[in-house]
Each structure stands twice: as C-alpha cells, then as structure tokens.
XYZ file of C-alpha atoms in Angstrom:
322
model
C 17.638 20.974 10.852
C 14.706 18.540 11.008
C 12.623 20.864 8.820
C 15.407 20.938 6.210
C 15.622 17.150 6.182
C 11.857 16.758 5.767
C 11.827 19.365 3.010
C 14.638 17.594 1.145
C 12.752 14.297 1.453
C 9.683 15.997 0.018
C 11.618 17.380 -2.947
C 13.159 13.968 -3.704
C 9.761 12.308 -3.312
C 8.047 14.730 -5.700
C 10.941 14.601 -8.164
C 10.977 10.821 -8.311
C 7.258 10.635 -9.023
C 7.277 13.467 -11.574
C 9.993 11.687 -13.548
C 7.360 9.102 -14.432
C 4.782 11.630 -15.609
C 6.606 12.121 -18.903
C 6.204 8.482 -19.872
C 3.606 7.845 -22.561
C 3.226 4.196 -21.735
C 4.749 2.018 -19.036
C 6.099 -1.446 -19.508
C 6.300 -2.810 -15.999
C 9.506 -4.722 -15.333
C 9.348 -7.711 -13.009
C 10.350 -8.120 -10.317
C 9.404 -4.563 -9.474
C 7.649 -2.713 -6.623
C 10.265 -2.661 -3.835
C 13.030 -4.749 -5.437
C 14.364 -4.943 -8.963
C 16.429 -7.879 -10.168
C 19.454 -5.619 -9.892
C 18.680 -4.978 -6.224
C 18.385 -8.700 -5.549
C 21.611 -9.494 -7.403
C 23.484 -6.813 -5.461
C 22.170 -8.063 -2.113
C 23.043 -11.634 -3.017
C 26.587 -10.590 -3.938
C 26.993 -8.725 -0.639
C 25.861 -11.784 1.297
C 28.146 -14.115 -0.640
C 31.115 -11.808 0.015
C 30.092 -11.448 3.686
C 30.376 -7.709 3.239
C 29.327 -5.688 6.293
C 26.915 -4.451 7.449
C 24.917 -6.384 4.855
C 25.978 -9.842 5.954
C 25.054 -9.251 9.597
C 21.688 -7.892 8.471
C 21.154 -10.994 6.356
C 21.868 -13.212 9.373
C 19.353 -11.223 11.426
C 16.792 -11.790 8.674
C 17.419 -15.536 8.754
C 17.135 -15.612 12.549
C 13.923 -13.582 12.658
C 10.773 -15.394 13.838
C 9.065 -14.058 10.713
C 11.438 -16.197 8.636
C 10.820 -19.410 10.544
C 10.160 -22.495 8.445
C 8.453 -24.199 11.377
C 5.589 -21.767 12.023
C 2.191 -23.267 11.263
C 0.421 -21.424 8.453
C -3.213 -20.545 9.171
C -5.777 -20.437 6.378
C -7.264 -16.962 6.879
C -10.615 -17.720 5.277
C -12.752 -15.255 3.340
C -13.183 -12.318 5.712
C -11.078 -9.780 7.602
C -13.103 -7.899 10.178
C -12.398 -4.363 11.325
C -9.358 -4.275 13.575
C -7.947 -7.609 12.346
C -5.712 -6.502 9.484
C -2.431 -6.414 11.405
C -3.101 -9.898 12.766
C -3.770 -11.321 9.289
C -2.289 -9.634 6.213
C 0.093 -7.626 8.395
C 1.876 -10.521 10.058
C 1.472 -12.945 7.135
C 2.597 -10.275 4.690
C 5.775 -9.734 6.686
C 6.400 -13.480 6.841
C 5.763 -14.068 3.144
C 7.917 -11.087 2.186
C 10.874 -12.130 4.347
C 10.708 -15.737 3.199
C 10.471 -14.739 -0.462
C 13.458 -12.439 -0.050
C 15.475 -15.196 1.617
C 14.690 -17.528 -1.271
C 16.164 -15.015 -3.696
C 19.224 -14.493 -1.507
C 19.971 -18.137 -0.688
C 18.368 -20.226 -3.426
C 16.948 -22.477 -0.697
C 13.598 -23.674 -2.019
C 12.303 -24.335 1.500
C 11.868 -20.574 1.852
C 9.989 -20.404 -1.447
C 7.584 -23.178 -0.474
C 6.845 -21.520 2.865
C 6.261 -18.117 1.246
C 3.778 -19.703 -1.150
C 1.952 -21.298 1.777
C 1.334 -17.851 3.264
C 0.270 -16.399 -0.083
C -2.198 -19.213 -0.678
C -3.538 -18.971 2.882
C -4.436 -15.335 2.186
C -5.892 -15.782 -1.294
C -9.538 -16.549 -0.513
C -10.795 -13.180 0.764
C -14.118 -11.890 -0.520
C -14.793 -9.449 2.332
C -12.167 -7.181 3.880
C -13.699 -4.599 6.180
C -14.577 -1.185 4.770
C -15.361 0.200 8.219
C -13.382 2.763 10.191
C -9.883 3.210 8.796
C -10.572 1.028 5.759
C -8.113 2.690 3.325
C -5.264 2.479 5.838
C -6.050 -1.111 6.811
C -6.538 -2.428 3.292
C -3.484 -0.547 2.041
C -1.347 -2.829 4.193
C -1.839 -5.498 1.532
C 1.335 -4.134 -0.098
C 3.494 -6.547 1.919
C 1.708 -9.615 0.551
C 1.810 -8.135 -2.945
C 5.546 -7.548 -2.554
C 5.926 -11.223 -1.687
C 3.744 -12.270 -4.616
C 5.869 -10.160 -6.960
C 9.015 -11.883 -5.704
C 7.395 -15.305 -6.189
C 5.665 -14.700 -9.534
C 8.203 -16.776 -11.503
C 8.548 -19.575 -8.970
C 7.456 -22.805 -10.639
C 6.152 -24.158 -7.343
C 3.408 -21.532 -7.170
C 0.679 -23.013 -9.328
C -0.851 -20.874 -12.066
C -4.353 -21.363 -10.665
C -3.204 -20.335 -7.191
C -1.571 -17.202 -8.555
C -4.725 -16.314 -10.462
C -6.866 -16.799 -7.355
C -4.550 -14.443 -5.460
C -4.849 -11.834 -8.220
C -8.638 -12.122 -8.349
C -8.821 -11.807 -4.565
C -7.116 -8.407 -4.619
C -9.915 -6.791 -6.639
C -12.963 -8.834 -5.584
C -15.722 -8.850 -6.854
C -13.784 -7.775 -9.948
C -11.845 -4.863 -11.388
C -13.507 -2.060 -13.313
C -12.396 1.376 -14.462
C -15.938 2.359 -15.474
C -18.144 1.078 -12.641
C -17.756 1.789 -8.918
C -18.176 -1.607 -7.246
C -17.543 -0.027 -3.866
C -20.788 1.942 -4.038
C -22.647 -1.255 -4.958
C -21.133 -3.858 -2.650
C -19.229 -2.193 0.218
C -20.889 -1.810 3.615
C -19.415 0.774 5.966
C -21.546 -0.145 8.973
C -21.859 -3.942 9.053
C -18.855 -6.155 8.255
C -21.080 -9.181 7.689
C -22.760 -7.426 4.748
C -19.588 -6.158 3.098
C -18.788 -7.571 -0.348
C -15.504 -6.035 -1.506
C -11.806 -6.554 -0.853
C -8.650 -4.508 -1.028
C -8.801 -2.491 -4.247
C -12.289 -1.181 -3.632
C -11.332 -0.069 -0.139
C -8.295 1.917 -1.322
C -9.258 3.199 -4.779
C -10.501 6.546 -3.398
C -7.656 6.885 -0.867
C -8.921 8.598 2.340
C -10.635 11.950 1.998
C -11.716 11.990 5.645
C -8.569 11.496 7.731
C -4.928 12.454 8.122
C -2.724 11.997 5.078
C -0.795 8.918 6.181
C -3.926 6.795 5.816
C -4.412 7.723 2.190
C -0.702 7.183 1.600
C -0.981 3.596 2.840
C -3.797 3.184 0.305
C -1.692 4.734 -2.464
C 1.231 2.439 -1.735
C -1.029 -0.592 -1.831
C -2.584 0.568 -5.101
C 0.725 1.213 -6.852
C 2.037 -2.179 -5.752
C -1.164 -3.776 -7.011
C -0.937 -1.987 -10.352
C 2.624 -3.204 -10.932
C 1.889 -6.774 -9.867
C -1.251 -6.965 -12.031
C 0.351 -5.107 -14.975
C -2.526 -2.626 -14.747
C -1.365 0.803 -15.884
C -4.724 2.479 -15.226
C -4.629 1.297 -11.625
C -1.024 2.414 -11.183
C -1.784 5.802 -12.723
C -4.761 6.254 -10.447
C -2.417 6.381 -7.467
C 0.421 8.515 -8.742
C -1.720 10.993 -10.676
C -3.721 11.554 -7.510
C -0.592 12.042 -5.388
C 0.586 14.701 -7.845
C -2.753 16.524 -7.724
C -3.557 15.692 -11.345
C -6.990 14.939 -12.771
C -8.072 11.318 -13.172
C -7.390 9.543 -16.440
C -10.279 9.825 -18.925
C -10.450 6.026 -19.004
C -10.766 5.726 -15.211
C -13.246 6.565 -12.472
C -13.078 10.112 -11.030
C -11.469 10.921 -7.687
C -13.591 12.150 -4.737
C -15.089 15.595 -5.195
C -15.093 18.474 -2.735
C -14.745 20.655 -0.803
C -15.542 19.165 2.587
C -18.266 20.354 4.921
C -16.958 20.639 8.477
C -18.254 21.775 11.830
C -18.103 25.522 12.438
C -16.281 25.054 15.715
C -13.439 22.623 16.489
C -14.374 19.472 18.387
C -10.874 19.180 19.865
C -8.244 21.769 20.685
C -4.578 21.456 21.566
C -1.626 23.842 21.515
C -0.678 22.504 18.076
C -3.946 21.531 16.396
C -7.604 22.421 15.933
C -9.689 19.358 15.043
C -12.963 19.860 13.156
C -15.680 17.278 12.559
C -16.251 16.123 8.970
C -19.970 16.476 8.240
C -20.059 15.822 4.529
C -18.590 16.562 1.145
C -19.826 18.877 -1.594
C -19.745 18.073 -5.314
C -18.681 21.516 -6.495
C -15.158 20.553 -7.575
C -14.350 17.216 -9.178
C -11.069 15.446 -8.389
C -10.759 17.777 -5.406
C -7.683 16.343 -3.681
C -7.123 15.755 0.024
C -4.413 15.564 2.662
C -2.399 12.686 1.183
C -1.580 14.646 -1.971
C 2.014 15.874 -2.023
C 1.007 19.514 -2.336
C -0.819 19.264 0.982
C 1.183 16.648 2.868
C 4.525 18.521 2.893
C 4.183 22.242 3.600
C 6.488 24.848 1.979
C 8.151 25.376 5.373
C 9.231 21.721 5.442
C 6.687 20.606 8.009
C 4.623 17.499 7.413
C 0.843 17.863 7.510
C 0.858 15.597 10.571
C 3.608 17.352 12.520
C 0.954 18.672 14.909
C 0.224 15.096 15.992
C 3.141 12.841 16.902
C 6.385 11.714 15.346
C 5.128 8.175 14.721
C 2.424 9.317 12.313
C 4.814 11.766 10.646
C 7.381 9.036 9.984
C 4.728 6.541 8.842
C 3.308 8.971 6.318
C 6.661 10.149 4.964
C 7.882 6.557 4.724
C 4.836 5.460 2.737
C 5.123 8.478 0.487
C 8.811 7.929 -0.178
C 8.277 4.233 -0.916
C 5.718 5.129 -3.601
C 8.369 7.159 -5.394
C-alpha cells in the first residue's frame, strides 16, 4: 500500500512539473511560490467564517511562538558558518513566513512590521557556508523567500531594503554565463568563502542522497519566482526532469561519478560507496535528485534504504516544487 501511495505521489509530481514544460515563456504571477492570491483569499474566508478545521489551525498559528510579536529580532550579520543554517535562516525563515501569512489573514499590520524586521535582519549575508552539506543548507532559504514574496507589495518594506535582500540571495551577483562559485566559493575554510545562497545551490548536489539536491531545487525555484528570473527557475525544473540546460545558462554537472571499488559501509538494505571524483564524459549528467532516479518504477524512493525521515523530507521537497 505504501509503495502505491509513493508511486502515485511520483506520478502527480512529474505530471505537475511537465505541465510547465510546454510553456514558451512564463509570466510569473505574484504572490506565487507556495501561495497564490486565491489561496490567501480562500484561507481568509475560512477564518472569517470560523470554518473547521481551518479556524482551529489559524488559532494555533497565532498562538505559536514563531508568530510572537514580542521576540527580539537578531541582526544575523554577513556570515552563516557550517552547521548554523537552522539556527539562522531556518528559525527566522519560519518566523517571517508565519508572520507574513498572519498579516494576509488578519490585516493586522503589526505582523507585517515584524515579518519585515526578520527579512531585514537576514539581508546582509555575503558568505553562507559552502562546506559539507552546502546545497541542503543553503536551499533552506526558501522559507525566507516565501516570506519576502508575501511581503513584496507591503508599503512598509522599503524599496532599498527589498533590493538589498534580493542582492543578498545571489551575492556576489547573478550570472548565467560565468560560474562565480568556482571563483569565490571555498569548500574548506568558511572564513575565505565569498558566495551566498544561489551559488551554493545552482548545481544541486551531485555527491549525496537526493533529498539534499531537492532542497536546493526548491530554494532555486522559489528564488527564480521571487526575482522574476526565468532562466534561474528553468535551471531547477529542467534539471529535475532530466533535460539539458538552457543554451543561455551554465551547464549542469557532468559525469559519471568515480567511486570506490568496494563499499565503505554495508547494511541489509544498502551498500555505500565512497565518491572519489567525477568524469567529464557526459555533460548534464544528472544525479539522484532527478525524478527519474529519485522515484523507482516499483514505487520506492531512492532513499527508502535509509530511514523514513529522509524519505518524507525528499518527497515533500519534490512535491512542493511541483
């Protein structure tokens, strides 16, 4: 039964994304990403009518510590070190998102002002760690971007502050012809790193389990919508579909991989090999986060040999991108 459910999710996921492939040109509608204006209007109507279970859920949202108007906002500075993403953009992203949503649902500007405080406090980054699980960690920026998308038309968020937030996402700048990651990222020493979110997710994760690249893809698609950047948006969903990169964009990682001859770890459900390098024989090679590899024909997820938490995280990120 579980296999059937996962397989159905995979079909829906693939179908939703492929529907967009036919489009010649996208005109992004705002608000977008997770919520459309129709979604917000429907939620607001449910709350006003006190319709269950929506009204009780709304009350839980208001009572959540993440929605508190009294929490002191911390200016996060210019750097996020390895291992500090959940404690910075993770928690602040959740707070900004929930507050922005409450503003739309209640019209109470106190929520809007507080959401903007969190967005501004996280708008000065010039160095977000590329070490370790960089694509996964930096992909978590989607929560802050979701909040920014909800607040984009709020008059209390100054134009210059919004522009600083946008610039921060792609520091030291966006390019579809030059790889700034190869020039400015440092994968060994955080103090010498010189890139932020986009340049840590633009190649997804060709070295680890698929959920990590899916976090990167979700962050990239959110970023593309928020910045009205079709090339950026296409980079994520073309890759997920196993398509070649756009001719006006940078290529995807090549392959195949070079791995150890013998597994470094063995379990009843998995053989784990060490990644030793990557060949350049096939351009736009495609790795575990692509749909064709992440959901097997038998309905199993590529990470089913691990634990249910990683399976659910990966499938959730994949479904949200659709």
